[in-house]
Amino acid sequence: MIPYWDNQNLRTLPEGSSCDVQSFLAENKSTEQEQKMGKQISWKEQIRRAVEFDEVVPGLLRLLGFDGIELWILDNKNQRITMICNSLAKGISMDYWTKYSGMYTFRIGSGLIGRVFLSEASEWQQDVSIIDRDVFHRTAGAKLHGVKGVVGICAFTQSGDKLVICLFSSKPVACSRERKNFAETMVRQWIGGKQGLVTTPVMNSGGFVGGAAEFKGNSQPSQQQQQQQQ
């Protein structure tokens, strides 16, 4: 079932983001068919499995106090940042938001996802339902589907893939230095098995922006991403 949203908002997306319903449906249908036929899994699914997404995420969401999580990565085919996967905490009903977000892609540097990808600095937005769409491109959907607090954290997998981990909540997210450092450390240890070095956060666009991880990973595409070009 496709979620309802304001079609006018989708036609006037901020510069740097795009939302393609047909591509989203086609990709999901293709993935389902491949799974049924036992074909080789996609590069996105390989990354999902490599970070043990399904095993780790339920406990991580409880630990950090968020309602859901998204993993984003750069697609080398079109140079757009696209979602790999997402998940909701147990008992949370925000399925329409996850479908809505899955139709978005971002250019590097555009929107919260693009900014975090470019700078490798985490960003905390206490309530994205009330901020400008140039800051958070999915504001219209956040208002419609009850999303408020959003956090973006950059981390590298052991194979060198750069990910943006987006945590979200149905409540405004207060940010203290301790909470921010703890969330970054937990996420980066999970994704890369290393602890990030976090600098003192500063205010930016109504949220907090912190330092990048100490390790930078491999700047070259990993073997998993290279499959996109084959």
PDB file of C-alpha atoms in Angstrom, residues 32-178:
ATOM      1  CA  GLU A  32      11.140  -9.335  -4.306  1.00  0.00           C
ATOM      2  CA  GLN A  33      11.317 -11.281  -7.569  1.00  0.00           C
ATOM      3  CA  GLU A  34      15.052 -11.911  -7.169  1.00  0.00           C
ATOM      4  CA  GLN A  35      14.542 -13.208  -3.653  1.00  0.00           C
ATOM      5  CA  LYS A  36      11.785 -15.558  -4.783  1.00  0.00           C
ATOM      6  CA  MET A  37      13.911 -16.866  -7.652  1.00  0.00           C
ATOM      7  CA  GLY A  38      17.001 -17.310  -5.484  1.00  0.00           C
ATOM      8  CA  LYS A  39      19.138 -14.988  -7.602  1.00  0.00           C
ATOM      9  CA  GLN A  40      22.313 -13.285  -6.401  1.00  0.00           C
ATOM     10  CA  ILE A  41      21.518 -10.683  -3.767  1.00  0.00           C
ATOM     11  CA  SER A  42      21.905  -6.992  -4.574  1.00  0.00           C
ATOM     12  CA  TRP A  43      24.833  -4.851  -3.423  1.00  0.00           C
ATOM     13  CA  LYS A  44      22.510  -3.036  -1.019  1.00  0.00           C
ATOM     14  CA  GLU A  45      21.462  -6.304   0.575  1.00  0.00           C
ATOM     15  CA  GLN A  46      25.101  -7.351   0.867  1.00  0.00           C
ATOM     16  CA  ILE A  47      25.871  -4.226   2.894  1.00  0.00           C
ATOM     17  CA  ARG A  48      22.768  -4.734   5.024  1.00  0.00           C
ATOM     18  CA  ARG A  49      23.907  -8.241   5.873  1.00  0.00           C
ATOM     19  CA  ALA A  50      27.535  -7.217   6.390  1.00  0.00           C
ATOM     20  CA  VAL A  51      26.578  -4.791   9.169  1.00  0.00           C
ATOM     21  CA  GLU A  52      24.127  -7.343  10.635  1.00  0.00           C
ATOM     22  CA  PHE A  53      21.330  -4.785  10.359  1.00  0.00           C
ATOM     23  CA  ASP A  54      18.444  -7.014  11.440  1.00  0.00           C
ATOM     24  CA  GLU A  55      20.340  -8.435  14.394  1.00  0.00           C
ATOM     25  CA  VAL A  56      21.734  -5.171  15.793  1.00  0.00           C
ATOM     26  CA  VAL A  57      19.071  -2.537  15.107  1.00  0.00           C
ATOM     27  CA  PRO A  58      16.341  -3.576  17.603  1.00  0.00           C
ATOM     28  CA  GLY A  59      18.732  -3.346  20.545  1.00  0.00           C
ATOM     29  CA  LEU A  60      20.391  -0.192  19.202  1.00  0.00           C
ATOM     30  CA  LEU A  61      17.077   1.656  18.930  1.00  0.00           C
ATOM     31  CA  ARG A  62      16.187   0.711  22.509  1.00  0.00           C
ATOM     32  CA  LEU A  63      19.613   1.769  23.714  1.00  0.00           C
ATOM     33  CA  LEU A  64      19.573   5.166  21.975  1.00  0.00           C
ATOM     34  CA  GLY A  65      15.875   5.902  22.491  1.00  0.00           C
ATOM     35  CA  PHE A  66      14.735   6.356  18.876  1.00  0.00           C
ATOM     36  CA  ASP A  67      11.709   5.040  16.994  1.00  0.00           C
ATOM     37  CA  GLY A  68      13.400   4.132  13.725  1.00  0.00           C
ATOM     38  CA  ILE A  69      16.568   4.071  11.637  1.00  0.00           C
ATOM     39  CA  GLU A  70      17.608   4.448   7.993  1.00  0.00           C
ATOM     40  CA  LEU A  71      20.871   3.551   6.216  1.00  0.00           C
ATOM     41  CA  TRP A  72      21.892   5.720   3.237  1.00  0.00           C
ATOM     42  CA  ILE A  73      24.727   5.265   0.728  1.00  0.00           C
ATOM     43  CA  LEU A  74      25.998   6.838  -2.483  1.00  0.00           C
ATOM     44  CA  ASP A  75      24.838   4.990  -5.612  1.00  0.00           C
ATOM     45  CA  ASN A  76      27.745   5.135  -8.046  1.00  0.00           C
ATOM     46  CA  LYS A  77      25.445   4.731 -11.035  1.00  0.00           C
ATOM     47  CA  ASN A  78      23.691   8.053 -10.635  1.00  0.00           C
ATOM     48  CA  GLN A  79      25.770   9.761  -7.916  1.00  0.00           C
ATOM     49  CA  ARG A  80      22.699  10.077  -5.720  1.00  0.00           C
ATOM     50  CA  ILE A  81      22.549   9.131  -2.052  1.00  0.00           C
ATOM     51  CA  THR A  82      19.929   6.423  -1.729  1.00  0.00           C
ATOM     52  CA  MET A  83      18.453   4.412   1.120  1.00  0.00           C
ATOM     53  CA  ILE A  84      19.698   0.862   1.641  1.00  0.00           C
ATOM     54  CA  CYS A  85      17.208  -0.167   4.302  1.00  0.00           C
ATOM     55  CA  ASN A  86      15.218   1.023   7.290  1.00  0.00           C
ATOM     56  CA  SER A  87      13.563  -0.376  10.387  1.00  0.00           C
ATOM     57  CA  LEU A  88      11.183   0.630  13.159  1.00  0.00           C
ATOM     58  CA  ALA A  89      11.403  -0.079  16.872  1.00  0.00           C
ATOM     59  CA  LYS A  90       9.051  -2.717  18.254  1.00  0.00           C
ATOM     60  CA  GLY A  91       5.530  -1.393  18.678  1.00  0.00           C
ATOM     61  CA  ILE A  92       6.120   1.728  16.555  1.00  0.00           C
ATOM     62  CA  SER A  93       3.644   2.351  13.722  1.00  0.00           C
ATOM     63  CA  MET A  94       5.326   4.701  11.240  1.00  0.00           C
ATOM     64  CA  ASP A  95       5.230   2.548   8.110  1.00  0.00           C
ATOM     65  CA  TYR A  96       4.038   5.390   5.898  1.00  0.00           C
ATOM     66  CA  TRP A  97       7.102   7.458   6.825  1.00  0.00           C
ATOM     67  CA  THR A  98       9.492   4.648   5.891  1.00  0.00           C
ATOM     68  CA  LYS A  99       7.780   4.214   2.502  1.00  0.00           C
ATOM     69  CA  TYR A 100       7.749   7.975   1.942  1.00  0.00           C
ATOM     70  CA  SER A 101      11.468   8.279   2.727  1.00  0.00           C
ATOM     71  CA  GLY A 102      12.347   5.307   0.536  1.00  0.00           C
ATOM     72  CA  MET A 103      11.258   7.264  -2.526  1.00  0.00           C
ATOM     73  CA  TYR A 104      13.826  10.013  -1.921  1.00  0.00           C
ATOM     74  CA  THR A 105      17.399  10.383  -3.145  1.00  0.00           C
ATOM     75  CA  PHE A 106      19.798  13.238  -2.402  1.00  0.00           C
ATOM     76  CA  ARG A 107      22.727  14.914  -4.068  1.00  0.00           C
ATOM     77  CA  ILE A 108      25.938  15.151  -2.066  1.00  0.00           C
ATOM     78  CA  GLY A 109      25.703  18.201   0.167  1.00  0.00           C
ATOM     79  CA  SER A 110      21.933  18.585  -0.214  1.00  0.00           C
ATOM     80  CA  GLY A 111      19.512  18.164   2.700  1.00  0.00           C
ATOM     81  CA  LEU A 112      20.443  16.642   6.050  1.00  0.00           C
ATOM     82  CA  ILE A 113      21.482  13.340   4.451  1.00  0.00           C
ATOM     83  CA  GLY A 114      23.638  15.035   1.816  1.00  0.00           C
ATOM     84  CA  ARG A 115      25.257  17.426   4.303  1.00  0.00           C
ATOM     85  CA  VAL A 116      26.222  14.640   6.685  1.00  0.00           C
ATOM     86  CA  PHE A 117      27.579  12.562   3.802  1.00  0.00           C
ATOM     87  CA  LEU A 118      29.713  15.451   2.553  1.00  0.00           C
ATOM     88  CA  SER A 119      31.051  16.753   5.870  1.00  0.00           C
ATOM     89  CA  GLU A 120      31.165  13.423   7.739  1.00  0.00           C
ATOM     90  CA  ALA A 121      29.891  15.448  10.707  1.00  0.00           C
ATOM     91  CA  SER A 122      26.797  14.367  12.591  1.00  0.00           C
ATOM     92  CA  GLU A 123      23.732  16.611  12.694  1.00  0.00           C
ATOM     93  CA  TRP A 124      20.903  16.747  15.236  1.00  0.00           C
ATOM     94  CA  GLN A 125      17.559  18.345  14.447  1.00  0.00           C
ATOM     95  CA  GLN A 126      15.254  18.562  17.441  1.00  0.00           C
ATOM     96  CA  ASP A 127      12.040  18.881  15.402  1.00  0.00           C
ATOM     97  CA  VAL A 128      12.135  18.606  11.607  1.00  0.00           C
ATOM     98  CA  SER A 129       8.384  19.174  11.299  1.00  0.00           C
ATOM     99  CA  ILE A 130       8.832  22.886  11.988  1.00  0.00           C
ATOM    100  CA  ILE A 131      12.037  23.748  10.136  1.00  0.00           C
ATOM    101  CA  ASP A 132      12.515  25.029   6.600  1.00  0.00           C
ATOM    102  CA  ARG A 133      12.460  22.495   3.757  1.00  0.00           C
ATOM    103  CA  ASP A 134      15.826  23.757   2.543  1.00  0.00           C
ATOM    104  CA  VAL A 135      17.290  22.437   5.798  1.00  0.00           C
ATOM    105  CA  PHE A 136      15.336  19.168   5.866  1.00  0.00           C
ATOM    106  CA  HIS A 137      13.862  18.245   2.491  1.00  0.00           C
ATOM    107  CA  ARG A 138      11.343  15.773   3.951  1.00  0.00           C
ATOM    108  CA  THR A 139       9.671  18.314   6.245  1.00  0.00           C
ATOM    109  CA  ALA A 140       6.291  17.938   4.493  1.00  0.00           C
ATOM    110  CA  GLY A 141       6.312  14.190   5.083  1.00  0.00           C
ATOM    111  CA  ALA A 142       7.508  14.632   8.654  1.00  0.00           C
ATOM    112  CA  LYS A 143       4.502  16.855   9.404  1.00  0.00           C
ATOM    113  CA  LEU A 144       2.154  14.378   7.780  1.00  0.00           C
ATOM    114  CA  HIS A 145       3.541  11.203   9.345  1.00  0.00           C
ATOM    115  CA  GLY A 146       4.437  12.397  12.842  1.00  0.00           C
ATOM    116  CA  VAL A 147       8.242  12.553  12.661  1.00  0.00           C
ATOM    117  CA  LYS A 148       9.982  15.163  14.807  1.00  0.00           C
ATOM    118  CA  GLY A 149      13.514  14.461  16.072  1.00  0.00           C
ATOM    119  CA  VAL A 150      16.049  13.385  13.426  1.00  0.00           C
ATOM    120  CA  VAL A 151      19.758  12.623  13.746  1.00  0.00           C
ATOM    121  CA  GLY A 152      22.251  11.939  10.951  1.00  0.00           C
ATOM    122  CA  ILE A 153      25.578  10.203  11.705  1.00  0.00           C
ATOM    123  CA  CYS A 154      28.314   9.310   9.215  1.00  0.00           C
ATOM    124  CA  ALA A 155      30.177   6.009   9.593  1.00  0.00           C
ATOM    125  CA  PHE A 156      32.366   3.724   7.477  1.00  0.00           C
ATOM    126  CA  THR A 157      31.997  -0.036   7.077  1.00  0.00           C
ATOM    127  CA  GLN A 158      35.028  -2.285   7.415  1.00  0.00           C
ATOM    128  CA  SER A 159      35.163  -2.509   3.608  1.00  0.00           C
ATOM    129  CA  GLY A 160      35.292   1.292   3.304  1.00  0.00           C
ATOM    130  CA  ASP A 161      31.715   2.119   2.312  1.00  0.00           C
ATOM    131  CA  LYS A 162      30.575   5.489   3.658  1.00  0.00           C
ATOM    132  CA  LEU A 163      27.095   5.365   5.191  1.00  0.00           C
ATOM    133  CA  VAL A 164      24.778   7.955   6.674  1.00  0.00           C
ATOM    134  CA  ILE A 165      22.792   6.499   9.552  1.00  0.00           C
ATOM    135  CA  CYS A 166      19.585   8.454  10.107  1.00  0.00           C
ATOM    136  CA  LEU A 167      17.780   8.003  13.429  1.00  0.00           C
ATOM    137  CA  PHE A 168      14.290   9.430  13.893  1.00  0.00           C
ATOM    138  CA  SER A 169      11.701   9.837  16.614  1.00  0.00           C
ATOM    139  CA  SER A 170       8.031  10.777  16.976  1.00  0.00           C
ATOM    140  CA  LYS A 171       9.093  13.188  19.730  1.00  0.00           C
ATOM    141  CA  PRO A 172      11.469  16.173  19.688  1.00  0.00           C
ATOM    142  CA  VAL A 173      15.035  15.051  20.366  1.00  0.00           C
ATOM    143  CA  ALA A 174      16.956  17.001  22.977  1.00  0.00           C
ATOM    144  CA  CYS A 175      20.707  16.955  22.435  1.00  0.00           C
ATOM    145  CA  SER A 176      23.278  17.040  25.196  1.00  0.00           C
ATOM    146  CA  ARG A 177      26.981  16.574  24.531  1.00  0.00           C
ATOM    147  CA  GLU A 178      26.917  13.284  26.436  1.00  0.00           C
TER     148      GLU A 178
END
